[in-house]
């Protein structure tokens, strides 16, 4: 069926109403701009000239221009497409490739004779239906029996209606689907956004006071960036999704329109101290004492005629309180007595304090209230004036230094209790941040772990060893000056007893230093040991000091047993004699005989000049004492 349309604008308007119901191919509408140049005239989407062309497969017809004018359009049956005869002004009805015209619709020996074969499917002219448009059939869809939001499909003797995507119903009546009722869709809107339903669609919209796309972010709008957000003398405070204005201190009024100065001096009761003069200033006030008065004009004492406390009239450990025309002395907290003369300390002995206190600097104090009273994670309790540090339940260690969580082995979470989780074969408490863990632990991957990568990952006094935080050191500088770093622990080097007998050990700059006790000398060094200073030679007891006796020509300490001698001495014949293992352990002029130092020699080199060593004794080289004359000495030839 062919019809000429003069009032095409009304028809096109009607077709636009049913645009979702049909398949349209619009090559291009002619516009005034398309006629600017002859070279661009009549160029369309398919690379051809401009032409209005539309295709309505549902109703079985197509339309196009028949001449250059777009005031009149012609409707044709679908069978006129690709029939070898150009019916449209620019031949758009014969563009086989663009229209997808094919010849493969023949079925059961029948051809697509009352329609057109497009992309292997036979589309019927108005008034025909069936597999290959062989059966006369009225196209009920042209009467628009379906809902405006439904698609109509003609069938032999009937039709079907299907609602468009985003709508629901039987096709005769379709209603919009509220996608925002679907939790999965509503969850696509981020925090501070709300889901807004639209026809066949939805949109996530940021709430008032927020900005963004609604599905990825909605950030707060800082209204305070607008200098005009609040009035004069007001401060802007940004809030999530909103803001508020408040007058600055010293001002009042409508903060959104402007604040005015507050006359504080007119406030009931006054704002200055007694006897002071109040002067209002912009945004505040000033308090001044009148001439002849002194004091803090803003304080509760106000202005007084004279501050007697300036000359310190109170006694020791007392505080002076100035008053109008006078003053008052009070003992400091923890002191008692006459504040005009002397305030005594609250205690002098611990027994004067409560059971949970001790006397320190004249004050009764609880040591558990002091910083670092006990080690890390340890609990502090007081009783009978004594401080006791202990590790809490589930922890172990030296409470004076550090308590660590008792490790509990596990194979799975079922082996753990109290909400702990099994990780790396250990039951570890769950956590959300470090504050939920012990002081020497960190919250890693949801569990409290005593682990680390660097020393900085550990707390003060800890180092990182094998991925775990341990209390220790890596260098002497990590320890106090009286300790040294050994095997990653700060220890007192004197605990290893590095000094010899009769020597004292002190630590200087992380190193042990050995020194002999008073009256002792190194033998040969204090690190090896110390012995008594060389004994004085004697001929009788009165040549020796108290506690010593002349034995073998030497003043030696008296003793009853070995306990009365030094560690490297023994009591021999009532005198303390050095114990030796070799001659170097004895004094000069002595040799080691049976672990005892005896006067003697091993060679002539151990004797004075011109004296020979004979039978371990320094003597003249002859058998009798008279071998050399009086005042003569042996002179070797």
Coordinates of C-alpha atoms in Angstrom, one line a residue:
X1 CA 0.0 0.0 0.0
X2 CA 1.3 3.4 -1.0
X3 CA 0.2 6.7 0.6
X4 CA 1.4 10.2 0.0
X5 CA 1.7 12.2 3.2
X6 CA 1.5 15.9 3.1
X7 CA 1.2 16.5 6.8
X8 CA 4.4 14.5 7.4
X9 CA 5.3 16.5 10.5
X10 CA 2.3 15.2 12.4
X11 CA 2.9 11.7 11.3
X12 CA 6.6 11.9 12.3
X13 CA 5.5 13.3 15.7
X14 CA 3.3 10.3 16.1
X15 CA 6.0 7.9 15.0
X16 CA 8.4 9.4 17.6
X17 CA 5.9 8.5 20.3
X18 CA 6.2 4.9 19.3
X19 CA 9.9 5.0 18.6
X20 CA 10.7 2.1 20.9
X21 CA 8.1 0.0 19.1
X22 CA 9.7 -0.1 15.7
X23 CA 13.1 -0.3 14.0
X24 CA 14.1 2.9 12.5
X25 CA 16.9 3.7 10.0
X26 CA 17.3 7.4 9.6
X27 CA 20.0 8.3 7.1
X28 CA 19.9 12.0 8.0
X29 CA 17.4 14.8 8.3
X30 CA 18.2 17.7 6.0
X31 CA 19.2 20.8 7.9
X32 CA 20.0 24.4 6.9
X33 CA 23.7 23.8 7.6
X34 CA 23.8 21.0 5.1
X35 CA 23.2 23.5 2.3
X36 CA 26.1 25.8 3.2
X37 CA 28.3 24.5 0.4
X38 CA 27.6 22.6 -2.8
X39 CA 30.4 20.2 -2.2
X40 CA 28.8 19.0 1.1
X41 CA 25.3 19.0 -0.2
X42 CA 23.3 15.7 0.0
X43 CA 26.1 13.7 1.8
X44 CA 24.6 11.2 4.2
X45 CA 25.4 8.5 6.8
X46 CA 26.0 5.8 4.1
X47 CA 28.5 8.2 2.3
X48 CA 25.6 9.2 0.0
X49 CA 23.5 12.4 -0.3
X50 CA 21.1 13.6 2.3
X51 CA 17.8 11.9 2.4
X52 CA 15.1 11.1 5.0
X53 CA 14.5 7.4 5.1
X54 CA 12.8 5.3 7.8
X55 CA 12.0 1.6 8.0
X56 CA 9.0 0.2 10.1
X57 CA 9.3 -3.6 10.1
X58 CA 6.6 -3.9 12.6
X59 CA 3.9 -2.3 10.5
X60 CA 5.3 -3.6 7.2
X61 CA 6.3 -0.4 5.4
X62 CA 9.1 2.1 4.8
X63 CA 9.1 5.8 4.0
X64 CA 11.4 8.2 2.2
X65 CA 11.7 11.4 0.1
X66 CA 10.5 11.3 -3.5
X67 CA 12.2 14.5 -4.5
X68 CA 14.5 17.1 -3.1
X69 CA 11.9 18.5 -0.8
X70 CA 11.3 17.0 2.7
X71 CA 7.8 18.5 2.9
X72 CA 6.4 15.3 1.4
X73 CA 7.3 11.7 2.2
X74 CA 6.1 8.5 0.5
X75 CA 5.3 5.2 2.2
X76 CA 6.0 1.9 0.4
X77 CA 5.4 -1.8 1.1
X78 CA 8.5 -3.7 2.4
X79 CA 8.6 -5.7 -0.8
X80 CA 9.7 -2.6 -2.7
X81 CA 13.1 -2.8 -0.9
X82 CA 15.9 -4.1 -3.0
X83 CA 13.6 -4.9 -5.9
X84 CA 15.9 -3.3 -8.5
X85 CA 13.8 -0.2 -8.9
X86 CA 14.8 2.9 -7.0
X87 CA 11.7 4.4 -5.4
X88 CA 13.4 6.9 -3.1
X89 CA 14.8 10.2 -4.2
X90 CA 18.4 9.2 -3.5
X91 CA 18.0 5.4 -3.9
X92 CA 18.2 4.5 -0.2
X93 CA 15.7 1.7 -0.8
X94 CA 18.3 -0.1 -3.0
X95 CA 21.3 -0.1 -0.6
X96 CA 21.4 -3.9 -0.2
X97 CA 24.5 -4.0 2.0
X98 CA 23.3 -1.3 4.4
X99 CA 19.8 -2.8 4.5
X100 CA 21.2 -6.4 4.7
X101 CA 19.0 -7.6 1.8
X102 CA 19.5 -11.3 1.2
X103 CA 18.0 -14.1 -1.0
X104 CA 18.1 -16.9 1.5
X105 CA 14.5 -16.8 2.9
X106 CA 13.1 -19.5 0.5
X107 CA 11.7 -22.3 2.6
X108 CA 9.7 -25.4 1.7
X109 CA 9.7 -24.3 -1.9
X110 CA 8.0 -21.0 -1.1
X111 CA 9.6 -17.6 -1.6
X112 CA 9.3 -14.4 0.4
X113 CA 6.9 -12.9 -2.1
X114 CA 4.8 -10.6 0.0
X115 CA 7.6 -9.0 1.9
X116 CA 11.4 -8.5 1.9
X117 CA 14.2 -10.9 2.9
X118 CA 16.5 -9.0 5.3
X119 CA 19.4 -10.9 6.9
X120 CA 17.8 -14.3 6.3
X121 CA 14.4 -13.3 7.7
X122 CA 11.3 -12.6 5.7
X123 CA 9.6 -9.4 6.9
X124 CA 5.9 -9.2 5.6
X125 CA 4.0 -6.4 4.0
X126 CA 1.0 -5.0 5.8
X127 CA -1.8 -7.6 5.4
X128 CA 0.3 -10.7 5.2
X129 CA 1.8 -13.2 7.6
X130 CA 3.1 -16.7 8.0
X131 CA 6.5 -18.3 7.5
X132 CA 7.2 -16.7 4.2
X133 CA 4.4 -14.1 4.2
X134 CA 2.2 -16.4 2.1
X135 CA -0.9 -16.1 4.2
X136 CA -3.1 -13.1 4.1
X137 CA -3.2 -11.8 7.7
X138 CA -4.2 -8.5 9.3
X139 CA -1.4 -6.8 11.2
X140 CA -3.1 -6.1 14.5
X141 CA 0.1 -4.3 15.7
X142 CA -0.7 -1.3 13.5
X143 CA -3.6 -0.5 15.8
X144 CA -1.2 -0.2 18.7
X145 CA -2.9 -2.7 20.9
X146 CA 0.1 -2.9 23.3
X147 CA 1.1 -0.5 26.1
X148 CA 3.2 2.4 25.0
X149 CA 6.1 0.9 26.8
X150 CA 5.7 -2.6 25.1
X151 CA 6.8 -4.1 21.8
X152 CA 4.1 -5.7 19.6
X153 CA 4.9 -8.8 17.5
X154 CA 2.3 -9.8 14.8
X155 CA 1.4 -13.5 14.5
X156 CA -1.1 -15.3 12.3
X157 CA -4.5 -14.2 13.5
X158 CA -3.1 -12.6 16.6
X159 CA -0.3 -10.7 18.2
X160 CA 1.9 -10.7 21.3
X161 CA 3.0 -7.8 23.5
X162 CA 6.3 -7.7 25.4
X163 CA 7.2 -5.0 27.9
X164 CA 10.4 -3.0 27.2
X165 CA 13.5 -3.6 29.4
X166 CA 13.1 -1.7 32.7
X167 CA 9.3 -2.3 32.6
X168 CA 7.1 -5.2 33.8
X169 CA 3.6 -6.4 33.0
X170 CA 1.7 -8.5 30.5
X171 CA 2.5 -6.1 27.6
X172 CA -1.0 -4.7 27.4
X173 CA -0.2 -2.8 30.6
X174 CA 3.5 -2.1 31.6
X175 CA 4.8 -0.3 34.6
X176 CA 8.2 1.0 35.5
X177 CA 10.4 -1.3 37.6
X178 CA 11.7 0.4 40.7
X179 CA 15.4 -0.8 40.5
X180 CA 16.1 0.9 43.8
X181 CA 14.1 -1.7 45.6
X182 CA 16.6 -4.3 44.5
X183 CA 19.3 -4.5 47.3
X184 CA 22.0 -5.5 44.9
X185 CA 21.3 -2.3 42.8
X186 CA 20.8 -0.1 45.8
X187 CA 24.2 -1.2 47.1
X188 CA 25.9 0.3 44.1
X189 CA 25.3 3.7 45.6
X190 CA 28.1 4.7 47.9
X191 CA 27.8 6.2 51.4
X192 CA 26.1 9.6 51.4
X193 CA 24.3 8.8 48.2
X194 CA 20.7 7.7 47.5
X195 CA 19.2 5.6 44.8
X196 CA 16.7 7.5 42.6
X197 CA 14.4 5.6 40.3
X198 CA 13.9 6.8 36.7
X199 CA 11.7 5.5 33.8
X200 CA 13.4 2.2 32.8
X201 CA 16.5 3.2 34.7
X202 CA 17.9 4.5 38.0
X203 CA 20.6 6.8 39.1
X204 CA 22.8 7.2 42.3
X205 CA 22.6 10.8 43.5
X206 CA 24.8 12.3 46.2
X207 CA 22.8 13.6 49.1
X208 CA 22.6 17.4 49.7
X209 CA 25.9 18.7 51.0
X210 CA 27.9 16.0 49.1
X211 CA 29.3 15.9 45.6
X212 CA 30.4 13.1 43.3
X213 CA 29.0 10.5 40.8
X214 CA 27.1 8.6 43.5
X215 CA 28.5 5.2 42.5
X216 CA 32.2 5.7 43.2
X217 CA 32.4 8.6 45.6
X218 CA 30.3 11.2 47.4
X219 CA 32.6 13.6 49.3
X220 CA 31.6 16.3 51.6
X221 CA 31.2 19.8 50.2
X222 CA 33.2 22.2 52.3
X223 CA 30.7 25.1 52.4
X224 CA 33.2 27.0 54.5
X225 CA 35.4 27.6 51.4
X226 CA 32.8 30.2 50.4
X227 CA 33.9 33.4 52.2
X228 CA 30.3 34.5 52.1
X229 CA 29.0 31.4 53.9
X230 CA 28.8 33.2 57.3
X231 CA 28.2 36.7 58.4
X232 CA 30.7 39.3 59.7
X233 CA 32.6 38.4 62.8
X234 CA 31.4 34.8 62.6
X235 CA 33.3 31.5 62.1
X236 CA 32.3 28.8 59.7
X237 CA 32.3 25.2 60.9
X238 CA 32.1 22.5 58.2
X239 CA 30.0 19.5 59.0
X240 CA 29.3 16.2 57.1
X241 CA 26.8 17.3 54.5
X242 CA 26.2 20.7 56.1
X243 CA 27.9 23.5 57.9
X244 CA 27.1 25.9 60.8
X245 CA 28.1 29.4 61.7
X246 CA 28.9 30.6 65.2
X247 CA 29.8 34.0 66.5
X248 CA 33.4 34.6 67.5
X249 CA 34.3 35.0 71.2
X250 CA 33.2 38.4 72.3
X251 CA 30.4 38.7 69.7
X252 CA 26.7 37.7 69.5
X253 CA 23.8 37.8 67.1
X254 CA 22.8 35.9 63.9
X255 CA 26.0 34.2 62.8
X256 CA 24.6 33.7 59.3
X257 CA 23.9 37.4 58.7
X258 CA 26.5 39.1 61.0
X259 CA 27.6 39.3 64.6
X260 CA 28.0 42.4 66.7
X261 CA 30.3 43.2 69.6
X262 CA 29.3 42.0 73.0
X263 CA 29.6 44.6 75.8
X264 CA 31.0 42.3 78.5
X265 CA 31.1 45.2 80.9
X266 CA 27.3 45.4 80.9
X267 CA 26.9 41.7 81.9
X268 CA 25.2 41.2 85.3
X269 CA 27.6 40.6 88.1
X270 CA 30.5 42.0 86.1
X271 CA 33.4 40.3 84.4
X272 CA 36.3 41.9 86.2
X273 CA 37.6 41.3 89.7
X274 CA 36.5 43.3 92.8
X275 CA 37.6 46.9 92.6
X276 CA 38.7 46.7 88.9
X277 CA 37.6 49.0 86.1
X278 CA 36.0 47.3 83.0
X279 CA 36.6 48.8 79.6
X280 CA 34.8 47.3 76.6
X281 CA 36.9 46.8 73.4
X282 CA 36.0 45.3 70.0
X283 CA 35.6 41.6 70.5
X284 CA 36.6 41.6 74.1
X285 CA 37.2 43.7 77.2
X286 CA 39.9 45.0 79.5
X287 CA 40.2 45.0 83.3
X288 CA 42.4 47.6 85.0
X289 CA 43.1 48.3 88.6
X290 CA 42.5 51.9 89.7
X291 CA 45.5 54.0 90.6
X292 CA 46.8 53.1 94.0
X293 CA 45.7 49.5 93.8
X294 CA 47.6 46.4 92.7
X295 CA 46.7 42.8 91.7
X296 CA 45.2 40.8 88.9
X297 CA 42.2 42.7 87.8
X298 CA 40.6 39.7 86.2
X299 CA 41.1 37.3 89.1
X300 CA 38.6 36.6 91.9
X301 CA 40.8 38.6 94.3
X302 CA 40.7 41.6 91.9
X303 CA 42.5 44.7 92.9
X304 CA 43.9 45.1 96.4
X305 CA 45.7 47.9 98.2
X306 CA 48.9 45.9 98.6
X307 CA 50.2 42.3 98.0
X308 CA 51.8 41.3 101.2
X309 CA 52.8 38.0 99.7
X310 CA 55.4 39.8 97.6
X311 CA 57.7 40.0 100.7
X312 CA 57.3 36.2 101.5
X313 CA 55.9 36.6 105.0
X314 CA 55.1 32.9 105.4
X315 CA 57.3 30.2 107.0
X316 CA 59.1 27.3 105.4
X317 CA 57.1 25.0 103.1
X318 CA 54.1 27.3 103.4
X319 CA 52.0 29.1 100.7
X320 CA 50.9 32.8 100.9
X321 CA 47.3 33.6 100.0
X322 CA 46.7 37.3 99.4
X323 CA 43.4 38.8 100.7
X324 CA 41.9 42.3 100.7
X325 CA 43.9 44.2 103.2
X326 CA 45.6 41.1 104.6
X327 CA 47.1 37.7 103.6
X328 CA 46.9 34.1 104.7
X329 CA 49.6 31.5 105.0
X330 CA 48.8 27.8 104.4
X331 CA 51.0 24.7 104.5
X332 CA 51.6 23.0 101.2
X333 CA 49.8 19.7 100.5
X334 CA 51.4 17.0 102.5
X335 CA 52.9 19.3 105.1
X336 CA 51.5 20.5 108.5
X337 CA 52.5 22.8 111.3
X338 CA 52.5 26.6 111.8
X339 CA 52.5 28.1 108.3
X340 CA 53.8 31.4 109.8
X341 CA 57.0 29.8 111.0
X342 CA 57.6 26.2 109.7
X343 CA 55.6 23.4 108.0
X344 CA 56.8 19.9 108.6
X345 CA 56.8 17.1 106.1
X346 CA 53.9 14.7 106.2
X347 CA 56.2 11.8 107.0
X348 CA 59.7 10.9 108.0
X349 CA 59.4 7.1 107.9
X350 CA 57.4 4.8 105.8
X351 CA 55.5 3.4 108.8
X352 CA 53.8 6.7 109.1
X353 CA 52.1 6.2 105.7
X354 CA 49.2 3.9 104.6
X355 CA 49.9 0.3 103.8
X356 CA 49.8 1.1 100.0
X357 CA 52.3 4.1 100.4
X358 CA 55.9 4.8 101.2
X359 CA 57.6 7.9 102.5
X360 CA 59.5 9.7 99.7
X361 CA 60.9 13.2 100.0
X362 CA 58.7 13.8 103.1
X363 CA 55.5 12.7 101.2
X364 CA 53.5 9.6 101.4
X365 CA 53.2 8.3 97.8
X366 CA 52.1 5.1 96.1
X367 CA 55.0 3.8 94.0
X368 CA 52.5 2.1 91.7
X369 CA 51.3 5.5 90.6
X370 CA 54.7 6.5 89.3
X371 CA 55.7 6.1 85.6
X372 CA 57.2 2.8 84.7
X373 CA 56.6 1.4 88.1
X374 CA 56.8 -2.1 86.7
X375 CA 57.9 -3.7 83.5
X376 CA 56.0 -3.6 80.2
X377 CA 52.5 -5.2 80.5
X378 CA 53.1 -5.9 84.2
X379 CA 50.6 -5.2 87.0
X380 CA 51.6 -3.2 90.1
X381 CA 50.2 -4.0 93.6
X382 CA 51.0 -2.4 96.9
X383 CA 50.9 -4.2 100.3
X384 CA 52.6 -3.6 103.6
X385 CA 54.5 -0.6 102.1
X386 CA 56.0 -2.9 99.5
X387 CA 55.6 -2.7 95.7
X388 CA 54.9 -6.0 93.9
X389 CA 55.1 -6.4 90.1
X390 CA 53.4 -9.4 88.5
X391 CA 52.5 -10.5 85.0
X392 CA 48.8 -10.6 84.3
X393 CA 47.0 -13.8 83.5
X394 CA 48.1 -15.2 80.2
X395 CA 51.5 -13.5 80.3
X396 CA 54.9 -14.5 81.6
X397 CA 58.4 -13.0 82.0
X398 CA 60.2 -10.8 84.4
X399 CA 57.5 -8.3 85.6
X400 CA 60.2 -5.8 86.6
X401 CA 61.3 -5.7 82.9
X402 CA 58.7 -7.1 80.6
X403 CA 55.8 -9.5 80.4
X404 CA 55.1 -11.3 77.1
X405 CA 52.0 -13.4 76.1
X406 CA 52.3 -17.1 77.0
X407 CA 52.6 -18.9 73.7
X408 CA 49.9 -21.5 73.0
X409 CA 50.5 -24.0 70.2
X410 CA 47.6 -25.0 67.9
X411 CA 46.8 -26.9 64.7
X412 CA 43.6 -25.1 63.9
X413 CA 41.2 -22.5 65.3
X414 CA 39.4 -25.2 67.3
X415 CA 42.5 -25.4 69.5
X416 CA 42.2 -21.8 70.5
X417 CA 39.8 -20.0 72.8
X418 CA 38.6 -16.5 73.8
X419 CA 38.2 -15.5 70.2
X420 CA 41.9 -16.3 69.3
X421 CA 42.9 -17.4 65.8
X422 CA 45.5 -20.1 65.0
X423 CA 48.3 -18.6 62.9
X424 CA 51.7 -20.0 62.3
X425 CA 50.9 -22.8 64.8
X426 CA 50.2 -20.3 67.6
X427 CA 47.0 -19.0 69.1
X428 CA 47.0 -15.2 68.6
X429 CA 44.3 -12.7 69.8
X430 CA 42.3 -11.0 67.2
X431 CA 42.6 -7.3 66.8
X432 CA 41.6 -4.3 64.7
X433 CA 44.5 -1.9 65.7
X434 CA 47.6 -1.8 67.9
X435 CA 45.7 -0.5 70.9
X436 CA 43.9 -3.8 71.2
X437 CA 47.2 -5.6 71.6
X438 CA 49.8 -5.7 74.4
X439 CA 52.4 -3.0 74.6
X440 CA 55.0 -5.2 73.1
X441 CA 52.8 -6.5 70.2
X442 CA 51.5 -5.1 67.0
X443 CA 48.2 -5.8 65.2
X444 CA 49.3 -7.5 62.0
X445 CA 46.7 -9.0 59.6
X446 CA 44.1 -9.0 62.3
X447 CA 46.2 -10.7 65.0
X448 CA 48.4 -9.5 67.8
X449 CA 51.9 -10.7 66.9
X450 CA 55.2 -10.0 68.6
X451 CA 56.9 -9.7 65.2
X452 CA 58.9 -7.1 63.3
X453 CA 61.0 -6.4 60.2
X454 CA 63.1 -3.5 61.5
X455 CA 64.1 -2.3 65.0
X456 CA 61.7 0.6 64.4
X457 CA 58.8 -1.8 64.3
X458 CA 59.5 -2.7 68.0
X459 CA 58.8 -0.7 71.1
X460 CA 61.4 1.1 73.2
X461 CA 64.0 -1.3 74.6
X462 CA 63.3 -3.9 72.0
X463 CA 65.2 -5.0 68.9
X464 CA 64.1 -7.1 65.9
X465 CA 65.7 -10.6 65.8
X466 CA 64.5 -13.3 63.4
X467 CA 61.3 -11.3 62.6
X468 CA 60.3 -11.0 66.3
X469 CA 60.6 -8.2 68.9
X470 CA 62.8 -9.1 71.8
X471 CA 64.0 -7.2 74.7
X472 CA 67.7 -6.6 74.1
X473 CA 70.3 -4.8 72.1
X474 CA 72.6 -4.9 69.1
X475 CA 75.3 -2.5 70.2
X476 CA 76.7 -1.1 73.5
X477 CA 75.0 2.2 72.7
X478 CA 71.6 0.5 73.2
X479 CA 72.5 -0.2 76.9
X480 CA 73.3 2.0 79.8
X481 CA 77.0 3.0 80.5
X482 CA 77.1 0.4 83.2
X483 CA 76.2 -2.5 80.9
X484 CA 77.5 -4.0 77.7
X485 CA 75.7 -5.7 74.8
X486 CA 76.4 -9.4 74.6
X487 CA 74.4 -12.0 72.7
X488 CA 71.8 -9.2 72.1
X489 CA 71.3 -8.7 75.8
X490 CA 72.3 -5.8 78.0
X491 CA 74.3 -7.3 80.9
X492 CA 76.7 -6.2 83.6
X493 CA 80.2 -7.4 82.4
X494 CA 81.3 -7.8 86.0
X495 CA 78.8 -10.7 86.4
X496 CA 81.2 -12.8 84.4
X497 CA 83.9 -12.3 87.2
X498 CA 86.5 -11.0 84.7
X499 CA 88.9 -10.0 87.5
X500 CA 91.3 -12.1 89.4
X501 CA 91.3 -12.8 93.2
X502 CA 91.5 -9.8 95.5
X503 CA 90.5 -7.5 92.7
X504 CA 87.3 -5.3 92.4
X505 CA 85.3 -5.0 89.1
X506 CA 83.8 -1.7 88.0
X507 CA 82.1 -0.8 84.6
X508 CA 83.4 2.2 82.8
X509 CA 81.8 3.1 79.4
X510 CA 80.3 -0.4 78.8
X511 CA 83.7 -2.1 79.7
X512 CA 84.8 -4.0 82.8
X513 CA 87.7 -2.5 84.7
X514 CA 89.7 -4.4 87.3
X515 CA 91.5 -2.8 90.3
X516 CA 93.2 -4.3 93.3
X517 CA 91.8 -3.9 96.8
X518 CA 93.6 -1.5 99.2
X519 CA 97.0 -2.9 100.2
X520 CA 97.1 -5.2 97.2
X521 CA 99.2 -5.0 94.0
X522 CA 98.6 -6.6 90.6
X523 CA 100.1 -10.0 90.0
X524 CA 100.9 -9.4 87.2
X525 CA 97.6 -7.6 86.4
X526 CA 94.4 -7.1 88.4
X527 CA 92.6 -9.1 85.7
X528 CA 94.9 -12.1 86.6
X529 CA 94.8 -11.4 90.3
X530 CA 96.2 -9.3 93.1
X531 CA 98.5 -10.1 95.9
X532 CA 99.6 -8.3 99.0
X533 CA 102.1 -5.5 98.6
X534 CA 105.7 -6.7 98.9
X535 CA 106.3 -7.7 102.6
X536 CA 108.8 -5.7 104.6
X537 CA 112.0 -7.4 105.5
X538 CA 112.5 -7.9 109.2
X539 CA 114.8 -9.5 111.8
X540 CA 112.3 -9.6 114.6
X541 CA 108.5 -9.2 115.2
X542 CA 108.8 -5.6 116.3
X543 CA 109.9 -4.7 112.9
X544 CA 106.5 -5.6 111.6
X545 CA 103.1 -3.9 111.8
X546 CA 100.2 -5.1 113.9
X547 CA 98.7 -8.4 112.6
X548 CA 101.9 -9.5 111.0
X549 CA 104.9 -11.5 112.3
X550 CA 108.5 -11.8 111.2
X551 CA 108.9 -15.1 109.5
X552 CA 111.8 -16.1 107.3
X553 CA 113.0 -12.5 107.4
X554 CA 109.7 -11.2 106.0
X555 CA 106.7 -9.6 107.7
X556 CA 103.8 -11.9 107.0
X557 CA 100.1 -11.8 108.1
X558 CA 99.2 -14.0 111.0
X559 CA 96.4 -16.7 110.6
X560 CA 94.8 -19.6 112.3
X561 CA 93.5 -21.3 109.2
X562 CA 93.0 -20.6 105.5
X563 CA 89.8 -18.5 106.1
X564 CA 92.0 -15.9 107.7
X565 CA 94.0 -15.5 104.4
X566 CA 93.2 -14.2 100.9
X567 CA 91.8 -16.4 98.1
X568 CA 95.2 -16.9 96.6
X569 CA 96.9 -17.5 100.0
X570 CA 97.0 -20.3 102.5
X571 CA 97.8 -20.5 106.1
X572 CA 101.2 -22.1 106.5
X573 CA 102.9 -22.2 110.0
X574 CA 100.5 -19.5 111.4
X575 CA 101.3 -17.1 108.5
X576 CA 99.5 -16.3 105.3
X577 CA 101.6 -17.3 102.3
X578 CA 100.8 -16.9 98.6
X579 CA 99.7 -20.0 96.7
X580 CA 101.6 -20.4 93.5
X581 CA 101.8 -22.6 90.5
X582 CA 104.9 -21.0 88.9
X583 CA 107.6 -18.6 89.9
X584 CA 105.7 -15.7 88.2
X585 CA 103.0 -16.0 90.8
X586 CA 105.6 -15.0 93.5
X587 CA 107.2 -11.8 94.5
X588 CA 110.6 -10.7 93.3
X589 CA 113.3 -12.8 95.1
X590 CA 110.9 -15.7 95.6
X591 CA 110.4 -19.0 93.9
X592 CA 107.4 -21.4 93.8
X593 CA 108.1 -24.5 95.9
X594 CA 105.1 -26.9 96.6
X595 CA 102.5 -24.1 95.8
X596 CA 104.3 -21.9 98.4
X597 CA 106.4 -18.9 97.6
X598 CA 109.8 -19.2 99.2
X599 CA 112.8 -16.9 99.2
X600 CA 115.2 -18.4 96.7
X601 CA 116.4 -18.5 93.1
X602 CA 116.5 -20.6 90.0
X603 CA 119.6 -19.1 88.4
X604 CA 122.2 -16.5 88.9
X605 CA 120.0 -14.0 87.1
X606 CA 117.5 -14.2 90.1
X607 CA 120.2 -13.1 92.5
X608 CA 121.8 -9.7 93.2
X609 CA 125.0 -8.7 91.3
X610 CA 128.1 -10.8 92.2
X611 CA 126.0 -13.3 94.1
X612 CA 125.4 -16.8 92.7
X613 CA 122.3 -19.0 92.9
X614 CA 123.5 -22.2 94.7
X615 CA 120.9 -24.9 95.7
X616 CA 118.0 -22.5 95.0
X617 CA 119.6 -19.9 97.3
X618 CA 121.5 -16.7 96.5
X619 CA 124.9 -17.0 98.2
X620 CA 128.6 -16.8 97.7
X621 CA 129.9 -19.6 95.5
X622 CA 132.0 -21.2 98.2
X623 CA 131.0 -23.8 100.8
X624 CA 131.7 -21.7 103.9
X625 CA 130.5 -18.3 104.8
X626 CA 134.1 -17.2 105.3
X627 CA 135.1 -18.1 101.8
X628 CA 135.0 -14.4 101.0
X629 CA 136.6 -11.9 103.3
X630 CA 134.9 -9.4 105.5
X631 CA 133.0 -6.8 103.4
X632 CA 134.0 -8.9 100.3
X633 CA 131.7 -10.3 97.7
X634 CA 132.2 -13.0 95.1
X635 CA 133.6 -11.8 91.8
X636 CA 133.5 -14.3 89.1
X637 CA 136.7 -14.6 87.0

